[in-house]
Amino acid sequence: MRAIAKARISEKEFVQSIIVAVSLTEDYIAEVVRLILEAYPKKLTLSQKGGAPLGQSKSISLSDLLDYSSMEDLIEDQVEKRVQDLLYASPKQYAEYISAVAGVEIGERLIQEYAEVKATRDLYVHGDGKVNELYLKKAEQLARGKLGEKLVVDSEYFDHSIRVMKEIFTAIFKGLREKYSADSNVERILDHRGCHLI
């Protein structure tokens, strides 16, 4: 009995840590998108979840435009809308949007692995960890269980999940550093925030 209780406590700790790690990953992605859109406001015309397909222009109505007191307010509001739209997108859509907006590539395998981790996290946040249709759809070929089965979240899965998220951070950071380390627009935004890319 003691071993079962210990295993459940450990599983709960692993699940809670994965939930936090996914949130940190999403926050990092949001900050990167926010940074690039603030540095290059013309990229606001690219929208993943805001109505226009990726690569098509997104417009704002004249009546909405007149609601803003300055161009800076307009840009800030539109950046936040793009970031919020992105947070409701799938990991594949994150990767496509980061590629289009920042020119930073996250490998397809890595995004698929992250999609499964995020789907596992969703099962525990919104339920009891049992596989449902939505999990199977999100995890695709990397699904770790069949409909109705409870997913195992142990130290091995936890280590795998953290590795996947670290690799995403690394891919984005390296891509940003290669592309923007000497970029005056990005540096201006970072200076305004009191931080630096490198």
PDB file of C-alpha atoms in Angstrom:
ATOM      1  CA  MET A   1       0.000   0.000   0.000  1.00  0.00           C
ATOM      2  CA  ARG A   2       2.829   2.371   0.888  1.00  0.00           C
ATOM      3  CA  ALA A   3       4.459   1.789  -2.519  1.00  0.00           C
ATOM      4  CA  ILE A   4       1.190   2.614  -4.334  1.00  0.00           C
ATOM      5  CA  ALA A   5       0.770   5.810  -2.310  1.00  0.00           C
ATOM      6  CA  LYS A   6       4.393   6.800  -3.003  1.00  0.00           C
ATOM      7  CA  ALA A   7       3.945   6.170  -6.736  1.00  0.00           C
ATOM      8  CA  ARG A   8       0.794   8.329  -6.825  1.00  0.00           C
ATOM      9  CA  ILE A   9       2.520  11.164  -4.979  1.00  0.00           C
ATOM     10  CA  SER A  10       5.444  10.983  -7.401  1.00  0.00           C
ATOM     11  CA  GLU A  11       3.100  10.918 -10.394  1.00  0.00           C
ATOM     12  CA  LYS A  12       1.239  13.959  -9.090  1.00  0.00           C
ATOM     13  CA  GLU A  13       4.529  15.837  -8.639  1.00  0.00           C
ATOM     14  CA  PHE A  14       5.622  14.926 -12.170  1.00  0.00           C
ATOM     15  CA  VAL A  15       2.258  16.016 -13.605  1.00  0.00           C
ATOM     16  CA  GLN A  16       2.341  19.327 -11.715  1.00  0.00           C
ATOM     17  CA  SER A  17       5.898  19.988 -12.893  1.00  0.00           C
ATOM     18  CA  ILE A  18       4.957  19.263 -16.510  1.00  0.00           C
ATOM     19  CA  ILE A  19       1.993  21.640 -16.211  1.00  0.00           C
ATOM     20  CA  VAL A  20       4.330  24.394 -15.005  1.00  0.00           C
ATOM     21  CA  ALA A  21       6.944  23.608 -17.676  1.00  0.00           C
ATOM     22  CA  VAL A  22       4.359  23.788 -20.486  1.00  0.00           C
ATOM     23  CA  SER A  23       3.203  27.163 -19.130  1.00  0.00           C
ATOM     24  CA  LEU A  24       6.791  28.423 -19.099  1.00  0.00           C
ATOM     25  CA  THR A  25       7.296  27.211 -22.661  1.00  0.00           C
ATOM     26  CA  GLU A  26       4.147  28.981 -23.834  1.00  0.00           C
ATOM     27  CA  ASP A  27       5.206  32.154 -21.996  1.00  0.00           C
ATOM     28  CA  TYR A  28       8.589  32.052 -23.716  1.00  0.00           C
ATOM     29  CA  ILE A  29       7.001  31.585 -27.139  1.00  0.00           C
ATOM     30  CA  ALA A  30       4.607  34.471 -26.427  1.00  0.00           C
ATOM     31  CA  GLU A  31       7.496  36.735 -25.359  1.00  0.00           C
ATOM     32  CA  VAL A  32       9.488  35.917 -28.490  1.00  0.00           C
ATOM     33  CA  VAL A  33       6.518  36.667 -30.743  1.00  0.00           C
ATOM     34  CA  ARG A  34       5.793  39.856 -28.789  1.00  0.00           C
ATOM     35  CA  LEU A  35       9.427  40.980 -29.147  1.00  0.00           C
ATOM     36  CA  ILE A  36       9.588  40.438 -32.903  1.00  0.00           C
ATOM     37  CA  LEU A  37       6.180  42.005 -33.568  1.00  0.00           C
ATOM     38  CA  GLU A  38       7.107  45.073 -31.518  1.00  0.00           C
ATOM     39  CA  ALA A  39      10.418  45.365 -33.370  1.00  0.00           C
ATOM     40  CA  TYR A  40       8.767  44.807 -36.771  1.00  0.00           C
ATOM     41  CA  PRO A  41       5.127  45.972 -36.601  1.00  0.00           C
ATOM     42  CA  LYS A  42       4.597  45.249 -40.312  1.00  0.00           C
ATOM     43  CA  LYS A  43       4.688  41.570 -39.371  1.00  0.00           C
ATOM     44  CA  LEU A  44       1.368  42.133 -37.601  1.00  0.00           C
ATOM     45  CA  THR A  45      -0.248  41.527 -40.989  1.00  0.00           C
ATOM     46  CA  LEU A  46       0.583  37.844 -40.554  1.00  0.00           C
ATOM     47  CA  SER A  47      -2.089  36.130 -38.506  1.00  0.00           C
ATOM     48  CA  GLN A  48      -2.288  32.512 -37.464  1.00  0.00           C
ATOM     49  CA  LYS A  49      -5.541  32.471 -35.539  1.00  0.00           C
ATOM     50  CA  GLY A  50      -6.871  35.947 -36.181  1.00  0.00           C
ATOM     51  CA  GLY A  51      -8.987  35.174 -39.214  1.00  0.00           C
ATOM     52  CA  ALA A  52      -6.613  35.509 -42.160  1.00  0.00           C
ATOM     53  CA  PRO A  53      -4.581  32.492 -43.236  1.00  0.00           C
ATOM     54  CA  LEU A  54      -0.839  32.645 -42.643  1.00  0.00           C
ATOM     55  CA  GLY A  55       0.758  34.952 -45.184  1.00  0.00           C
ATOM     56  CA  GLN A  56      -2.367  36.970 -46.006  1.00  0.00           C
ATOM     57  CA  SER A  57      -2.867  40.512 -44.828  1.00  0.00           C
ATOM     58  CA  LYS A  58      -4.874  41.226 -41.727  1.00  0.00           C
ATOM     59  CA  SER A  59      -6.537  44.601 -41.636  1.00  0.00           C
ATOM     60  CA  ILE A  60      -8.108  46.855 -39.031  1.00  0.00           C
ATOM     61  CA  SER A  61     -11.250  48.875 -39.594  1.00  0.00           C
ATOM     62  CA  LEU A  62     -11.175  52.669 -39.670  1.00  0.00           C
ATOM     63  CA  SER A  63     -13.548  52.858 -36.696  1.00  0.00           C
ATOM     64  CA  ASP A  64     -11.217  50.600 -34.675  1.00  0.00           C
ATOM     65  CA  LEU A  65      -8.220  52.661 -35.786  1.00  0.00           C
ATOM     66  CA  LEU A  66      -9.833  55.864 -34.534  1.00  0.00           C
ATOM     67  CA  ASP A  67     -10.197  54.329 -31.049  1.00  0.00           C
ATOM     68  CA  TYR A  68      -6.437  54.548 -30.492  1.00  0.00           C
ATOM     69  CA  SER A  69      -4.745  57.689 -29.215  1.00  0.00           C
ATOM     70  CA  SER A  70      -1.393  56.862 -30.827  1.00  0.00           C
ATOM     71  CA  MET A  71       0.279  54.492 -33.254  1.00  0.00           C
ATOM     72  CA  GLU A  72       2.172  52.953 -30.309  1.00  0.00           C
ATOM     73  CA  ASP A  73      -1.124  52.125 -28.570  1.00  0.00           C
ATOM     74  CA  LEU A  74      -2.455  50.564 -31.765  1.00  0.00           C
ATOM     75  CA  ILE A  75       0.668  48.452 -32.236  1.00  0.00           C
ATOM     76  CA  GLU A  76       0.741  47.373 -28.586  1.00  0.00           C
ATOM     77  CA  ASP A  77      -2.914  46.304 -28.701  1.00  0.00           C
ATOM     78  CA  GLN A  78      -2.520  44.430 -31.979  1.00  0.00           C
ATOM     79  CA  VAL A  79       0.621  42.660 -30.733  1.00  0.00           C
ATOM     80  CA  GLU A  80      -1.290  41.464 -27.676  1.00  0.00           C
ATOM     81  CA  LYS A  81      -4.150  40.235 -29.864  1.00  0.00           C
ATOM     82  CA  ARG A  82      -1.734  38.223 -32.035  1.00  0.00           C
ATOM     83  CA  VAL A  83      -0.064  36.758 -28.953  1.00  0.00           C
ATOM     84  CA  GLN A  84      -3.428  35.797 -27.425  1.00  0.00           C
ATOM     85  CA  ASP A  85      -4.532  34.242 -30.731  1.00  0.00           C
ATOM     86  CA  LEU A  86      -1.316  32.259 -30.819  1.00  0.00           C
ATOM     87  CA  LEU A  87      -1.810  30.878 -27.310  1.00  0.00           C
ATOM     88  CA  TYR A  88      -4.979  29.137 -28.521  1.00  0.00           C
ATOM     89  CA  ALA A  89      -3.180  27.650 -31.514  1.00  0.00           C
ATOM     90  CA  SER A  90      -1.692  24.180 -31.773  1.00  0.00           C
ATOM     91  CA  PRO A  91       2.059  23.592 -31.344  1.00  0.00           C
ATOM     92  CA  LYS A  92       2.304  23.096 -35.109  1.00  0.00           C
ATOM     93  CA  GLN A  93       0.712  26.514 -35.613  1.00  0.00           C
ATOM     94  CA  TYR A  94       3.155  28.039 -33.045  1.00  0.00           C
ATOM     95  CA  ALA A  95       6.043  26.705 -35.079  1.00  0.00           C
ATOM     96  CA  GLU A  96       4.614  27.962 -38.386  1.00  0.00           C
ATOM     97  CA  TYR A  97       3.937  31.392 -36.933  1.00  0.00           C
ATOM     98  CA  ILE A  98       7.385  31.708 -35.320  1.00  0.00           C
ATOM     99  CA  SER A  99       8.917  30.686 -38.625  1.00  0.00           C
ATOM    100  CA  ALA A 100       6.873  33.277 -40.546  1.00  0.00           C
ATOM    101  CA  VAL A 101       7.288  36.110 -38.038  1.00  0.00           C
ATOM    102  CA  ALA A 102      10.770  35.544 -36.619  1.00  0.00           C
ATOM    103  CA  GLY A 103      12.393  33.345 -39.258  1.00  0.00           C
ATOM    104  CA  VAL A 104      13.223  30.792 -36.549  1.00  0.00           C
ATOM    105  CA  GLU A 105      12.681  27.114 -37.266  1.00  0.00           C
ATOM    106  CA  ILE A 106      11.651  24.503 -34.734  1.00  0.00           C
ATOM    107  CA  GLY A 107      12.050  20.982 -36.061  1.00  0.00           C
ATOM    108  CA  GLU A 108       8.929  19.045 -37.002  1.00  0.00           C
ATOM    109  CA  ARG A 109       9.879  16.072 -34.798  1.00  0.00           C
ATOM    110  CA  LEU A 110      10.332  18.382 -31.828  1.00  0.00           C
ATOM    111  CA  ILE A 111       6.965  20.036 -32.393  1.00  0.00           C
ATOM    112  CA  GLN A 112       5.256  16.636 -32.667  1.00  0.00           C
ATOM    113  CA  GLU A 113       6.848  15.538 -29.380  1.00  0.00           C
ATOM    114  CA  TYR A 114       5.797  18.795 -27.723  1.00  0.00           C
ATOM    115  CA  ALA A 115       2.244  18.369 -29.055  1.00  0.00           C
ATOM    116  CA  GLU A 116       2.067  14.987 -27.291  1.00  0.00           C
ATOM    117  CA  VAL A 117       3.431  16.451 -24.035  1.00  0.00           C
ATOM    118  CA  LYS A 118       0.945  19.310 -24.197  1.00  0.00           C
ATOM    119  CA  ALA A 119      -1.883  16.859 -24.953  1.00  0.00           C
ATOM    120  CA  THR A 120      -0.860  14.786 -21.910  1.00  0.00           C
ATOM    121  CA  ARG A 121      -0.836  17.928 -19.801  1.00  0.00           C
ATOM    122  CA  ASP A 122      -4.320  18.799 -21.077  1.00  0.00           C
ATOM    123  CA  LEU A 123      -5.617  15.346 -20.067  1.00  0.00           C
ATOM    124  CA  TYR A 124      -4.508  15.954 -16.488  1.00  0.00           C
ATOM    125  CA  VAL A 125      -5.560  19.605 -16.325  1.00  0.00           C
ATOM    126  CA  HIS A 126      -9.026  18.935 -17.743  1.00  0.00           C
ATOM    127  CA  GLY A 127      -9.597  15.398 -16.537  1.00  0.00           C
ATOM    128  CA  ASP A 128      -8.155  12.359 -14.856  1.00  0.00           C
ATOM    129  CA  GLY A 129      -5.367  11.519 -17.279  1.00  0.00           C
ATOM    130  CA  LYS A 130      -7.445   9.056 -19.296  1.00  0.00           C
ATOM    131  CA  VAL A 131      -6.993   9.070 -23.061  1.00  0.00           C
ATOM    132  CA  ASN A 132      -9.851  10.678 -24.956  1.00  0.00           C
ATOM    133  CA  GLU A 133     -10.504  11.468 -28.624  1.00  0.00           C
ATOM    134  CA  LEU A 134      -9.007  14.947 -28.323  1.00  0.00           C
ATOM    135  CA  TYR A 135      -5.752  13.565 -26.936  1.00  0.00           C
ATOM    136  CA  LEU A 136      -5.541  11.062 -29.807  1.00  0.00           C
ATOM    137  CA  LYS A 137      -6.115  13.869 -32.316  1.00  0.00           C
ATOM    138  CA  LYS A 138      -3.508  16.179 -30.740  1.00  0.00           C
ATOM    139  CA  ALA A 139      -0.868  13.504 -30.115  1.00  0.00           C
ATOM    140  CA  GLU A 140      -1.372  11.871 -33.525  1.00  0.00           C
ATOM    141  CA  GLN A 141       1.127   9.048 -34.151  1.00  0.00           C
ATOM    142  CA  LEU A 142       2.907   9.723 -30.840  1.00  0.00           C
ATOM    143  CA  ALA A 143      -0.167   8.857 -28.724  1.00  0.00           C
ATOM    144  CA  ARG A 144       0.952   6.818 -25.727  1.00  0.00           C
ATOM    145  CA  GLY A 145      -2.285   5.007 -25.040  1.00  0.00           C
ATOM    146  CA  LYS A 146      -5.636   3.873 -26.322  1.00  0.00           C
ATOM    147  CA  LEU A 147      -9.029   5.401 -25.697  1.00  0.00           C
ATOM    148  CA  GLY A 148      -9.937   5.159 -21.997  1.00  0.00           C
ATOM    149  CA  GLU A 149      -6.470   4.159 -20.789  1.00  0.00           C
ATOM    150  CA  LYS A 150      -4.789   6.275 -18.126  1.00  0.00           C
ATOM    151  CA  LEU A 151      -1.481   7.720 -19.293  1.00  0.00           C
ATOM    152  CA  VAL A 152       1.568   7.007 -17.175  1.00  0.00           C
ATOM    153  CA  VAL A 153       3.535  10.041 -16.051  1.00  0.00           C
ATOM    154  CA  ASP A 154       6.640   8.703 -14.352  1.00  0.00           C
ATOM    155  CA  SER A 155      10.239   9.894 -14.028  1.00  0.00           C
ATOM    156  CA  GLU A 156      11.138   8.608 -17.489  1.00  0.00           C
ATOM    157  CA  TYR A 157       8.245  10.472 -19.150  1.00  0.00           C
ATOM    158  CA  PHE A 158       8.968  13.564 -17.053  1.00  0.00           C
ATOM    159  CA  ASP A 159      12.624  13.564 -18.175  1.00  0.00           C
ATOM    160  CA  HIS A 160      11.529  13.146 -21.803  1.00  0.00           C
ATOM    161  CA  SER A 161       9.038  16.032 -21.503  1.00  0.00           C
ATOM    162  CA  ILE A 162      11.564  18.402 -19.969  1.00  0.00           C
ATOM    163  CA  ARG A 163      14.136  17.486 -22.643  1.00  0.00           C
ATOM    164  CA  VAL A 164      11.603  18.306 -25.385  1.00  0.00           C
ATOM    165  CA  MET A 165      10.808  21.707 -23.876  1.00  0.00           C
ATOM    166  CA  LYS A 166      14.507  22.510 -23.328  1.00  0.00           C
ATOM    167  CA  GLU A 167      15.162  21.707 -26.983  1.00  0.00           C
ATOM    168  CA  ILE A 168      12.382  24.110 -28.008  1.00  0.00           C
ATOM    169  CA  PHE A 169      13.894  26.875 -25.866  1.00  0.00           C
ATOM    170  CA  THR A 170      17.312  26.142 -27.352  1.00  0.00           C
ATOM    171  CA  ALA A 171      16.084  26.102 -30.971  1.00  0.00           C
ATOM    172  CA  ILE A 172      14.287  29.417 -30.533  1.00  0.00           C
ATOM    173  CA  PHE A 173      17.135  31.078 -28.631  1.00  0.00           C
ATOM    174  CA  LYS A 174      19.793  29.964 -31.125  1.00  0.00           C
ATOM    175  CA  GLY A 175      17.615  31.061 -34.032  1.00  0.00           C
ATOM    176  CA  LEU A 176      17.018  34.471 -32.469  1.00  0.00           C
ATOM    177  CA  ARG A 177      20.684  34.941 -31.650  1.00  0.00           C
ATOM    178  CA  GLU A 178      21.762  34.033 -35.188  1.00  0.00           C
ATOM    179  CA  LYS A 179      19.168  36.240 -36.836  1.00  0.00           C
ATOM    180  CA  TYR A 180      18.806  39.200 -34.476  1.00  0.00           C
ATOM    181  CA  SER A 181      21.935  39.557 -32.297  1.00  0.00           C
ATOM    182  CA  ALA A 182      23.028  42.666 -34.223  1.00  0.00           C
ATOM    183  CA  ASP A 183      19.518  43.882 -35.107  1.00  0.00           C
ATOM    184  CA  SER A 184      18.944  47.487 -34.019  1.00  0.00           C
ATOM    185  CA  ASN A 185      15.128  47.172 -34.004  1.00  0.00           C
ATOM    186  CA  VAL A 186      15.218  44.175 -31.659  1.00  0.00           C
ATOM    187  CA  GLU A 187      17.923  45.783 -29.512  1.00  0.00           C
ATOM    188  CA  ARG A 188      15.806  48.948 -29.179  1.00  0.00           C
ATOM    189  CA  ILE A 189      12.859  46.907 -27.834  1.00  0.00           C
ATOM    190  CA  LEU A 190      15.105  44.935 -25.490  1.00  0.00           C
ATOM    191  CA  ASP A 191      16.775  48.124 -24.211  1.00  0.00           C
ATOM    192  CA  HIS A 192      13.344  49.566 -23.534  1.00  0.00           C
ATOM    193  CA  ARG A 193      12.559  46.425 -21.481  1.00  0.00           C
ATOM    194  CA  GLY A 194      15.945  46.545 -19.732  1.00  0.00           C
ATOM    195  CA  CYS A 195      17.283  43.246 -21.085  1.00  0.00           C
ATOM    196  CA  HIS A 196      19.452  41.872 -23.911  1.00  0.00           C
ATOM    197  CA  LEU A 197      19.270  38.972 -26.359  1.00  0.00           C
ATOM    198  CA  ILE A 198      22.802  37.719 -25.698  1.00  0.00           C
TER     199      ILE A 198
END
